[in-house]
Amino acid sequence: MKEEKEDSIDKLFSRGLSDPGDNASYREEDWDALEAMLDGKKPKTAGISRNIIYLITTIAAMLLLVIGWAFFRPDNSSNTNQQAGNKKPHVKQDSGKYGSPVQQQEVLASSTLSAGKSNTDSADGKGRKRKSFFTLSAVPGNRIPTGKTTSIVVPHYTEATAKQDTTPPDPRLNNIAANGNKANEPIANNLNVKHDTTPPDPAINMAAIKHADSVINGSKKTELVSVVDDIKKPRKTVGTAVSYQPTFAMSIIASPDVNGVNGFNNTRVGTNAGLMLTMGVSKWTISTGAVYADKPYAAPFSAYSTAYKFATNPTEVYASCTVLDIPLNVGYQVYNKNRNKFSLGTGLSSYFMLRENYTYDYPATGTPGPATYNIRNKNQHIFGVLNLNATYQREINSRFGLAIQPYMKLPLTGIGYGKVNLRSAGVAVGATWNIISGKKPK
Amino acid sequence: MGEAELQQLVSGCLKDDRLSQKLLYKAFYGFAMGICLRYANNRYEASEVLNQGFFKVFKNLEKYDSAKPFKAWLGRIMVNASIDYYRSNLKVAYTEELDKAEHINDNDYADKNLSYNELLDMISKLPRAYRTIFNLFAIEGYTHEEIGEMLNISTGTSKSNLHKAREKLKVMIAESERMPGYTAKQSGDNIIPINQNNTPNLSISFINRTNKK
């Protein structure tokens, strides 16, 4: 009897809970959650934000790098200019007054050399050895272009001194070079200069000989430093003559474009906006960036492929997709006169399909079948689109320019869920900021 | 949904086609949710279990024998997903001591006129262990031996928990008769509150320990 009663409560629940009715009605957000699971077993919000965070950090890092360089570099060059400026007076004086060691000493005294001090401290023989070593290295014909300072042989001298000269330099000398004090810098530079492969100016060598003589004559101390300056001069000019430094530019672009499947017969107008970075070396440029694009299109169902078999095939598919386009393009400048530049470019784009909304149009209204299909962050086409473009750029000033770029995007793979051959063509308009320009802005 | 249409969807899902998956999900959502709701504390929990179930369905669809009814296969997966969820929440579970003093009339309950919402509300107020066993025994039709195996408990525990579940439900039914409509009001928006504020003598104990005795 009791069993029966208990059975009845089971029946009550079993029957009463058999049909949930509206209580279990479908909710789109549940599907979104499952889709996220299917995409990679992670919560959806985390999935999207992680992708976008990676992208933003990458772009930010690139920008920081370029801007950081832009601000750091002028400082650097001005430093070297200053250094060059500092040297110039010495050079001028030296070139004019090689024969006058007294005047040279005056100049050198102002250049705060501690090397001189150490010389006076040191024993005479050692001091001579050191000085003759430096001085003789500049004697014409005896320079070993790429040789190390320790292997310089000087037959010009008396045998006794020559032998001394070929011995490795005094350890103290190394100390001076390694000290790294401001006062010691010229000597450190001197060591570097000896590696210079460019033969020194004969006039300077003449001066060097004279200095050497003055060393022999006992007027020691600081002549060697003037030789340093003399040798440095040609090196400086060589350094600035060759400049293959890359240029960097950042552009903001926006463009309307037309999108069509398998051609441009039935097109829809989309919009694009983004940020581009361009690096140029001589006539070549490499550019990348991020462009957010809205790409609507209409396609006949025949051009649309799907694994899902429709009971009745739709006639037309209307799509509205938002795409993150990451291009990587190369360009070649074919014309550059006055302020006008013209270049041609090509490259590959990666499409990240952020959102794809499809609407299916059936032959007759009321045909059973899905009416819409929406997906998010499902499809990526890495280097799946070929870019062709031509760019006309006009400089406003050395820093800013305007650009117009007609372009075409041809897919190498099927784009989106429907794997359509989605072509885009448009004209981008942009403003360019030269972060680092090849020419030094005045 | 016709058999041919179902087969089409299944074959689409086997190719990992997202649209087919979505349509299959939509088609069986109500049925699966009906099962999950019975085992869950609330709708949110039910959705979570449901998605775990469907995730298994899509990942193991090749194991489905198309000669057998799909609905039964799917239902079994949903029950298993609910049991998995129950197991993962075993660590701290709430058991309730029955108020032995309360006398409950052994009415015939079969012809009581209670709505789906009222019944669901009652069942969701049961402690999870009782609810799971009541569902498996009374609605799914498993035996105590089978339940013992599924939940890794003894047959005796299964029996006693079922009994306690029934007693709890009887109390709730009696209360609902005294205050008609109170459950309906509570579950008006389909979201069943997690707080079980009308169960006064609630004590926390480790259900694992009581089961292993």
XYZ file of C-alpha atoms in Angstrom:
655
model
C 0.000 0.000 0.000
C 2.750 2.371 0.955
C 4.718 1.476 -2.146
C 1.723 2.390 -4.231
C 1.439 5.766 -2.552
C 5.091 6.472 -3.081
C 4.781 5.343 -6.609
C 2.062 7.933 -7.037
C 4.335 10.804 -6.046
C 6.898 9.512 -8.555
C 4.188 9.471 -11.193
C 3.100 12.981 -10.302
C 6.585 14.336 -10.947
C 7.336 12.072 -13.851
C 4.207 13.132 -15.670
C 4.210 16.733 -14.554
C 7.803 17.320 -15.556
C 7.628 15.508 -18.867
C 6.781 18.598 -20.866
C 8.688 21.722 -19.897
C 6.684 23.795 -22.389
C 7.870 27.385 -22.591
C 10.118 26.945 -19.591
C 12.837 25.430 -21.677
C 12.539 27.761 -24.647
C 15.626 28.371 -26.719
C 18.012 31.151 -25.744
C 20.557 32.535 -28.146
C 23.108 33.287 -25.428
C 23.242 29.603 -24.515
C 24.248 28.803 -28.079
C 26.862 31.547 -27.974
C 28.331 29.931 -24.870
C 28.376 26.501 -26.487
C 29.916 27.908 -29.653
C 32.689 29.358 -27.531
C 33.219 25.921 -26.018
C 33.329 24.316 -29.433
C 35.789 26.936 -30.634
C 38.301 26.116 -27.988
C 36.767 25.331 -24.658
C 37.219 28.763 -23.233
C 34.747 31.407 -22.183
C 33.749 33.539 -25.072
C 34.524 36.931 -23.626
C 38.017 35.829 -22.781
C 38.476 34.515 -26.316
C 37.629 37.750 -28.033
C 39.388 40.034 -25.662
C 42.536 37.934 -25.718
C 42.775 38.121 -29.510
C 42.177 41.832 -29.515
C 44.592 42.410 -26.660
C 47.318 40.530 -28.535
C 46.660 42.610 -31.597
C 46.609 45.909 -29.784
C 49.770 45.132 -27.848
C 51.556 44.143 -31.034
C 50.585 47.356 -32.755
C 51.374 49.409 -29.668
C 54.766 47.757 -29.352
C 55.536 48.520 -32.998
C 54.483 52.127 -32.561
C 56.501 52.525 -29.384
C 59.538 51.081 -31.068
C 59.312 53.418 -34.006
C 58.410 56.510 -32.003
C 61.004 55.661 -29.385
C 63.622 55.478 -32.059
C 62.372 58.687 -33.624
C 62.863 60.607 -30.405
C 66.021 58.904 -29.329
C 67.865 59.145 -32.608
C 67.973 62.953 -33.128
C 69.529 63.220 -29.664
C 72.165 60.770 -30.632
C 73.016 62.484 -33.880
C 73.196 65.859 -32.181
C 75.628 64.343 -29.698
C 77.866 63.132 -32.447
C 77.556 66.478 -34.136
C 78.669 68.125 -30.964
C 81.579 65.814 -30.696
C 82.485 66.526 -34.273
C 82.146 70.201 -33.527
C 84.430 69.915 -30.608
C 87.048 68.253 -32.681
C 86.881 70.682 -35.548
C 88.800 73.516 -33.938
C 91.626 71.159 -33.073
C 91.764 69.895 -36.577
C 91.818 73.328 -38.063
C 94.521 74.517 -35.775
C 96.528 71.422 -36.307
C 96.301 71.541 -40.044
C 97.456 75.111 -40.062
C 100.148 74.883 -37.457
C 101.644 71.466 -37.593
C 105.115 72.741 -36.963
C 104.313 74.479 -33.737
C 104.114 72.042 -30.889
C 103.740 74.861 -28.419
C 100.420 75.959 -29.839
C 99.285 72.422 -30.055
C 100.024 72.000 -26.447
C 97.844 74.954 -25.687
C 94.962 73.441 -27.545
C 95.485 70.091 -25.998
C 95.692 71.444 -22.526
C 92.157 72.697 -22.962
C 91.003 69.274 -24.034
C 91.602 67.941 -20.491
C 93.755 64.990 -21.148
C 94.628 62.819 -18.269
C 96.894 60.826 -20.520
C 99.341 63.657 -20.294
C 99.215 63.538 -16.554
C 100.001 59.889 -16.428
C 102.886 60.499 -18.770
C 104.436 63.009 -16.466
C 104.008 60.654 -13.574
C 105.571 57.757 -15.354
C 109.241 57.063 -15.787
C 110.811 58.632 -18.811
C 111.473 55.470 -20.741
C 108.010 54.141 -20.305
C 106.503 57.429 -21.210
C 108.493 57.578 -24.393
C 107.605 54.098 -25.298
C 103.971 54.855 -24.968
C 104.082 58.042 -26.944
C 106.231 56.745 -29.698
C 103.949 53.854 -30.052
C 100.967 56.077 -30.723
C 102.761 58.582 -32.826
C 104.555 56.164 -35.028
C 101.457 54.365 -35.918
C 100.548 57.351 -38.086
C 103.771 57.356 -40.081
C 102.976 56.862 -43.794
C 103.916 53.575 -45.283
C 104.120 51.939 -41.927
C 100.439 51.775 -41.298
C 98.982 48.378 -41.322
C 95.450 49.017 -42.460
C 93.599 46.438 -40.471
C 96.373 45.494 -38.149
C 96.108 45.565 -34.404
C 97.904 48.220 -32.479
C 100.254 45.682 -30.996
C 101.593 44.485 -34.326
C 102.824 47.770 -35.701
C 106.406 47.643 -36.852
C 108.287 50.882 -37.276
C 111.482 50.703 -39.287
C 111.570 54.463 -39.474
C 113.131 54.639 -36.043
C 116.440 53.722 -34.662
C 116.656 50.050 -34.027
C 116.562 50.398 -30.318
C 113.324 52.334 -30.221
C 111.803 50.220 -32.923
C 112.264 47.162 -30.811
C 110.642 48.877 -27.952
C 107.803 49.911 -30.167
C 106.989 46.450 -31.358
C 106.549 45.218 -27.867
C 102.998 45.176 -26.677
C 101.907 48.438 -25.155
C 102.417 49.153 -21.553
C 99.689 47.599 -19.444
C 99.070 51.023 -18.008
C 98.106 52.213 -21.426
C 95.436 49.605 -21.548
C 94.254 50.812 -18.226
C 93.898 54.277 -19.572
C 91.909 53.049 -22.511
C 89.717 50.922 -20.342
C 89.130 53.555 -17.752
C 86.396 55.134 -19.764
C 86.667 58.525 -18.088
C 85.832 61.504 -20.188
C 89.384 62.629 -19.977
C 90.605 59.320 -21.329
C 88.169 59.104 -24.154
C 90.443 60.515 -26.803
C 92.912 57.733 -26.193
C 90.208 55.170 -26.330
C 89.136 56.682 -29.603
C 92.662 56.580 -30.770
C 92.766 52.853 -30.384
C 89.640 52.620 -32.492
C 90.974 54.911 -35.077
C 93.896 52.624 -35.684
C 91.450 50.075 -36.993
C 90.327 52.505 -39.620
C 91.020 51.170 -43.058
C 91.027 54.526 -44.808
C 94.520 55.790 -45.404
C 95.106 59.072 -43.650
C 95.549 62.363 -45.363
C 99.203 62.844 -46.379
C 99.192 66.231 -44.707
C 98.187 64.608 -41.483
C 100.899 62.066 -41.850
C 103.298 64.866 -42.299
C 102.068 66.253 -39.069
C 102.434 62.859 -37.505
C 106.043 62.669 -38.586
C 106.644 66.018 -37.079
C 105.005 64.929 -33.905
C 107.139 61.883 -33.877
C 110.162 64.064 -34.245
C 109.041 66.215 -31.416
C 108.662 63.098 -29.311
C 112.183 62.088 -30.118
C 113.356 65.527 -29.341
C 112.028 65.150 -25.883
C 108.979 67.405 -26.046
C 106.726 64.617 -24.941
C 103.401 64.670 -23.339
C 100.438 65.289 -25.580
C 101.272 65.361 -29.276
C 99.834 61.970 -29.781
C 96.421 63.297 -29.033
C 96.600 65.801 -31.812
C 97.369 62.947 -34.127
C 94.249 61.312 -32.891
C 92.241 64.307 -33.952
C 93.948 64.451 -37.295
C 93.123 60.901 -38.082
C 89.609 61.202 -36.882
C 88.755 63.891 -39.357
C 88.559 61.839 -42.571
C 86.724 59.120 -40.756
C 84.013 61.526 -39.758
C 83.352 62.688 -43.257
C 83.225 59.153 -44.544
C 80.699 58.265 -41.867
C 78.220 60.939 -42.843
C 78.575 60.496 -46.571
C 77.047 57.024 -46.630
C 73.419 56.987 -45.417
C 71.131 54.059 -46.134
C 69.047 54.672 -43.099
C 65.441 53.465 -43.232
C 62.529 55.841 -43.103
C 59.447 55.264 -41.002
C 56.021 56.681 -41.585
C 52.640 56.225 -40.005
C 49.391 56.764 -41.888
C 45.766 56.946 -41.020
C 43.667 55.699 -43.874
C 39.986 55.502 -44.666
C 38.329 54.244 -47.759
C 35.060 53.314 -49.337
C 35.211 50.190 -51.448
C 32.973 47.948 -53.450
C 32.635 44.282 -52.627
C 31.490 41.654 -55.049
C 31.550 37.901 -55.324
C 33.220 36.410 -58.406
C 33.506 39.809 -60.009
C 32.109 43.259 -59.705
C 28.700 42.858 -61.327
C 26.653 42.869 -58.156
C 28.469 45.008 -55.639
C 27.820 46.544 -52.271
C 29.663 49.469 -50.774
C 31.701 48.900 -47.666
C 33.909 51.086 -45.526
C 37.422 50.689 -44.184
C 39.482 52.585 -41.657
C 42.845 51.831 -40.169
C 46.365 52.604 -39.228
C 49.403 51.729 -41.325
C 53.127 51.728 -40.644
C 55.570 52.008 -43.502
C 59.272 51.404 -43.495
C 61.240 52.511 -46.500
C 64.768 51.839 -47.671
C 65.744 53.776 -50.802
C 62.943 53.099 -53.290
C 61.430 50.113 -51.526
C 58.847 50.186 -48.807
C 57.346 47.580 -46.527
C 54.084 48.409 -44.858
C 51.795 46.751 -42.373
C 49.024 47.817 -40.025
C 45.473 47.081 -39.072
C 42.367 48.015 -41.004
C 38.858 47.539 -39.691
C 36.566 46.829 -42.588
C 32.855 46.487 -43.021
C 32.210 44.254 -45.990
C 28.645 43.722 -47.089
C 28.008 41.602 -50.134
C 25.309 39.763 -51.982
C 25.970 36.431 -53.604
C 23.886 33.984 -55.570
C 23.570 30.775 -53.601
C 25.609 28.951 -56.250
C 28.641 30.986 -55.235
C 28.119 30.160 -51.586
C 29.243 26.820 -50.246
C 28.085 25.225 -47.038
C 28.322 21.840 -45.422
C 24.748 22.287 -44.259
C 22.270 20.899 -46.742
C 19.302 23.169 -47.135
C 15.965 21.439 -47.670
C 15.197 24.120 -50.230
C 18.200 26.030 -51.435
C 18.033 29.785 -50.974
C 18.361 31.845 -54.127
C 20.501 34.594 -52.703
C 22.708 35.116 -49.694
C 23.148 38.577 -48.238
C 26.121 38.973 -45.987
C 27.372 41.649 -43.701
C 30.831 40.961 -42.379
C 33.185 42.932 -40.214
C 36.760 42.066 -40.882
C 40.079 42.951 -39.322
C 42.485 43.203 -42.232
C 46.196 42.912 -41.420
C 48.114 43.604 -44.627
C 51.793 43.078 -45.327
C 52.718 44.904 -48.488
C 55.828 45.845 -50.414
C 56.002 48.908 -52.617
C 58.362 50.274 -55.210
C 58.653 53.967 -55.971
C 58.485 54.536 -59.706
C 58.344 58.333 -59.678
C 59.645 60.916 -57.245
C 59.900 64.512 -58.304
C 59.407 67.665 -56.295
C 56.805 66.818 -53.746
C 55.079 64.071 -55.679
C 55.718 60.397 -55.330
C 54.131 57.544 -57.147
C 54.601 53.930 -56.193
C 53.200 50.512 -56.994
C 52.664 47.846 -54.407
C 51.557 44.337 -53.757
C 51.323 42.017 -50.789
C 49.151 39.726 -48.764
C 46.420 40.433 -46.289
C 45.229 38.339 -43.394
C 41.514 38.550 -42.764
C 40.175 38.008 -39.263
C 36.427 37.642 -39.597
C 35.115 39.370 -36.498
C 31.470 39.032 -37.364
C 29.610 37.312 -40.190
C 25.890 37.796 -40.565
C 24.165 35.907 -43.347
C 20.603 36.305 -44.472
C 19.158 33.665 -46.769
C 16.641 34.638 -49.373
C 14.324 31.823 -50.512
C 12.451 31.584 -53.807
C 9.077 31.711 -52.077
C 8.202 33.327 -48.779
C 7.458 30.849 -46.049
C 9.910 28.250 -47.312
C 11.168 26.276 -44.315
C 14.843 26.719 -43.571
C 17.132 28.993 -41.638
C 16.545 32.667 -42.366
C 19.729 34.014 -40.831
C 23.015 32.741 -39.554
C 25.365 34.751 -37.376
C 28.855 33.814 -36.351
C 31.590 35.638 -34.537
C 35.365 35.224 -34.547
C 35.141 31.914 -36.327
C 37.110 32.269 -39.523
C 40.622 33.521 -40.088
C 42.405 33.650 -43.394
C 46.107 34.101 -42.748
C 47.710 35.653 -45.846
C 44.595 34.612 -47.710
C 44.099 37.741 -49.778
C 46.273 39.274 -52.477
C 46.629 43.060 -52.419
C 47.392 45.182 -55.457
C 47.712 48.908 -55.129
C 49.084 52.103 -56.581
C 49.876 55.064 -54.363
C 50.149 58.709 -55.172
C 51.642 60.729 -52.350
C 52.115 64.452 -52.057
C 54.282 65.989 -49.388
C 52.870 68.936 -47.475
C 56.113 69.385 -45.632
C 58.968 67.131 -44.633
C 56.859 65.631 -41.853
C 53.392 65.295 -43.309
C 51.902 64.125 -46.542
C 48.647 63.108 -48.160
C 48.137 59.928 -50.092
C 45.557 58.468 -52.422
C 45.686 54.771 -53.038
C 43.471 52.855 -55.439
C 43.578 49.199 -54.503
C 42.158 45.795 -55.175
C 41.904 42.787 -52.896
C 41.667 39.380 -54.507
C 41.145 36.354 -52.277
C 43.420 33.355 -52.676
C 41.089 31.282 -50.522
C 37.340 31.170 -49.852
C 36.369 33.950 -47.476
C 34.123 33.407 -44.478
C 31.701 30.603 -43.684
C 30.370 30.491 -47.229
C 33.917 30.312 -48.690
C 33.081 32.962 -51.249
C 35.434 34.606 -53.704
C 34.937 38.028 -52.180
C 36.754 40.733 -54.123
C 37.097 44.300 -52.999
C 38.193 47.387 -54.863
C 38.360 50.908 -53.593
C 40.309 54.078 -53.161
C 41.934 54.773 -49.826
C 42.663 58.292 -48.696
C 45.261 58.798 -46.034
C 47.363 61.234 -44.096
C 50.975 60.259 -43.542
C 53.298 61.336 -40.793
C 56.985 60.756 -41.395
C 58.277 59.681 -38.020
C 61.793 59.244 -39.313
C 62.454 60.705 -42.712
C 65.524 59.914 -44.761
C 66.251 63.599 -45.315
C 67.118 65.523 -42.199
C 64.343 68.024 -41.595
C 65.602 71.561 -41.189
C 11.651 17.148 -37.160
C 11.551 14.510 -39.854
C 13.948 11.587 -39.869
C 15.553 12.694 -43.158
C 16.078 16.204 -41.884
C 17.632 14.854 -38.697
C 20.009 12.649 -40.660
C 21.029 15.658 -42.749
C 21.761 17.676 -39.652
C 23.706 14.836 -38.093
C 25.833 14.389 -41.190
C 26.439 18.147 -41.272
C 27.496 18.076 -37.620
C 29.857 15.213 -38.371
C 31.637 17.575 -40.786
C 31.873 20.112 -37.967
C 29.569 22.447 -39.835
C 28.585 25.186 -37.443
C 25.206 25.910 -38.984
C 24.161 22.247 -38.764
C 25.314 22.171 -35.164
C 23.275 25.216 -34.341
C 20.146 23.855 -35.981
C 20.492 20.528 -34.174
C 21.038 22.383 -30.910
C 17.964 24.490 -31.513
C 15.854 21.481 -32.444
C 16.645 19.524 -29.281
C 17.192 22.425 -26.914
C 13.772 22.197 -25.276
C 13.925 18.450 -24.793
C 17.450 18.563 -23.340
C 16.693 21.560 -21.174
C 13.702 19.708 -19.746
C 16.050 17.038 -18.462
C 18.763 19.389 -17.220
C 16.316 21.632 -15.377
C 15.201 18.705 -13.257
C 18.712 18.048 -12.042
C 19.871 21.619 -11.668
C 19.424 24.186 -8.956
C 18.346 26.825 -11.429
C 18.132 27.756 -15.056
C 21.680 29.074 -15.229
C 23.086 25.850 -13.914
C 20.830 23.912 -16.262
C 22.170 25.865 -19.265
C 25.707 25.075 -18.206
C 24.985 21.368 -17.901
C 23.051 21.423 -21.160
C 26.008 22.912 -23.010
C 28.376 20.393 -21.508
C 25.986 17.715 -22.725
C 25.778 19.137 -26.235
C 29.536 19.544 -26.305
C 29.791 15.788 -25.683
C 27.134 15.177 -28.331
C 29.104 17.075 -30.994
C 32.429 15.561 -30.010
C 31.100 12.008 -29.889
C 28.574 12.100 -32.668
C 30.412 9.439 -34.661
C 29.584 7.000 -31.819
C 25.874 7.542 -32.346
C 24.196 4.573 -33.968
C 21.791 6.057 -36.499
C 19.583 2.975 -36.288
C 18.585 3.932 -32.754
C 16.436 6.907 -31.806
C 18.531 10.036 -31.535
C 16.390 11.554 -28.837
C 17.015 8.665 -26.435
C 20.778 8.868 -27.061
C 20.777 12.616 -26.499
C 18.645 12.236 -23.359
C 21.070 9.741 -21.896
C 23.959 12.113 -22.539
C 22.088 14.907 -20.803
C 21.425 12.709 -17.769
C 25.097 11.724 -17.712
C 26.120 15.367 -17.974
C 23.858 16.116 -15.013
C 25.408 13.306 -13.018
C 28.894 14.539 -13.920
C 27.896 17.935 -12.677
C 26.522 16.394 -9.487
C 29.801 14.529 -8.969
C 31.908 17.624 -9.511
C 29.849 19.407 -6.869
C 30.005 16.594 -4.366
C 32.706 18.086 -2.185
C 30.378 20.175 -0.093
C 26.787 19.251 -0.418
C 23.821 20.133 1.651
C 21.843 17.428 3.307
C 18.836 18.123 5.309
C 17.579 16.338 8.306
C 13.973 15.505 8.084
C 11.642 16.845 10.611
C 10.497 13.553 12.003
C 7.772 15.088 14.092
C 5.905 16.280 11.090
C 3.121 13.957 10.132
C 2.457 13.629 6.479
C -0.742 12.206 5.149
C -0.157 9.512 2.628
C -2.484 10.924 0.029
C -2.761 9.709 -3.480
C -0.562 12.185 -5.274
C -0.996 10.989 -8.793
C -4.069 13.089 -9.500
C -2.818 16.250 -7.855
C -3.081 19.179 -10.181
C 0.265 20.894 -9.977
C 1.851 22.891 -12.775
C 5.218 22.203 -14.311
C 6.661 25.262 -12.612
C 5.392 24.220 -9.210
C 6.809 20.744 -9.564
C 10.130 22.015 -10.898
C 10.365 24.473 -8.065
C 9.845 21.707 -5.525
C 12.338 19.374 -7.079
C 14.938 22.107 -7.390
C 14.590 22.792 -3.679
C 15.652 19.287 -2.851
C 19.248 18.788 -1.792
C 21.290 17.872 -4.830
C 21.886 14.266 -3.782
C 18.206 13.614 -3.164
C 17.237 15.357 -6.356
C 19.650 13.352 -8.454
C 18.480 10.043 -7.049
C 14.808 10.963 -7.269
C 15.267 11.970 -10.894
C 17.145 8.822 -11.785
C 14.736 6.500 -10.028
C 11.316 8.108 -10.364
C 11.626 9.796 -13.754
C 14.442 8.114 -15.659
C 13.456 4.674 -14.304
C 16.835 3.357 -13.198
C 17.011 0.738 -10.440
C 18.778 1.335 -7.139
C 21.569 -0.982 -8.249
C 22.125 1.045 -11.398
C 21.982 4.308 -9.479
C 24.436 2.978 -6.916
C 26.844 2.209 -9.735
C 26.325 5.522 -11.513
C 26.833 7.631 -8.428
C 29.303 5.324 -6.734
C 27.143 4.841 -3.654
C 25.610 1.801 -1.999
C 22.133 0.575 -2.891
C 21.087 1.308 0.676
C 22.138 4.919 0.426
C 20.265 5.205 -2.823
C 17.133 3.775 -1.226
C 17.302 5.933 1.870
C 17.997 9.090 -0.136
C 15.064 8.340 -2.388
C 12.869 7.921 0.628
C 14.041 11.214 2.093
C 13.475 12.926 -1.209
C 9.936 11.681 -1.368
C 9.257 12.774 2.206
C 10.605 16.249 1.438
C 8.439 16.490 -1.642
C 5.380 15.456 0.308
C 6.026 18.224 2.825
C 6.340 20.695 0.003
C 3.143 19.520 -1.638
C 1.312 19.798 1.673
C 2.636 23.333 2.098
C 1.632 24.301 -1.395
C -1.889 23.117 -0.616
C -1.955 25.259 2.477
C -0.696 28.303 0.582
C -1.874 27.792 -2.950
C 0.043 29.614 -5.595
C 3.093 30.474 -3.558
C 5.415 28.439 -5.681
C 3.958 29.827 -8.859
C 4.636 33.341 -7.678
C 8.165 32.500 -6.761
C 9.008 30.996 -10.075
C 7.114 33.537 -12.117
C 10.141 34.591 -14.118
C 11.462 31.092 -14.701
C 14.510 31.755 -12.594
C 14.469 29.686 -9.495
C 16.211 31.332 -6.584
C 19.301 29.581 -5.317
C 18.592 30.543 -1.727
C 16.496 27.921 -0.061
C 15.077 30.282 2.484
C 12.029 28.257 3.373
C 13.949 25.278 4.699
C 14.548 26.147 8.323
C 16.614 23.294 9.711
C 19.396 23.157 7.182
C 22.638 21.624 8.348
C 25.850 21.312 6.432
C 27.585 17.997 6.321
C 29.880 16.200 3.919
C 27.702 13.958 1.913
C 30.665 11.810 0.911
C 31.160 10.863 4.488
C 27.561 9.963 5.104
C 27.506 7.938 1.927
C 30.601 5.942 2.700
C 29.333 4.749 6.038
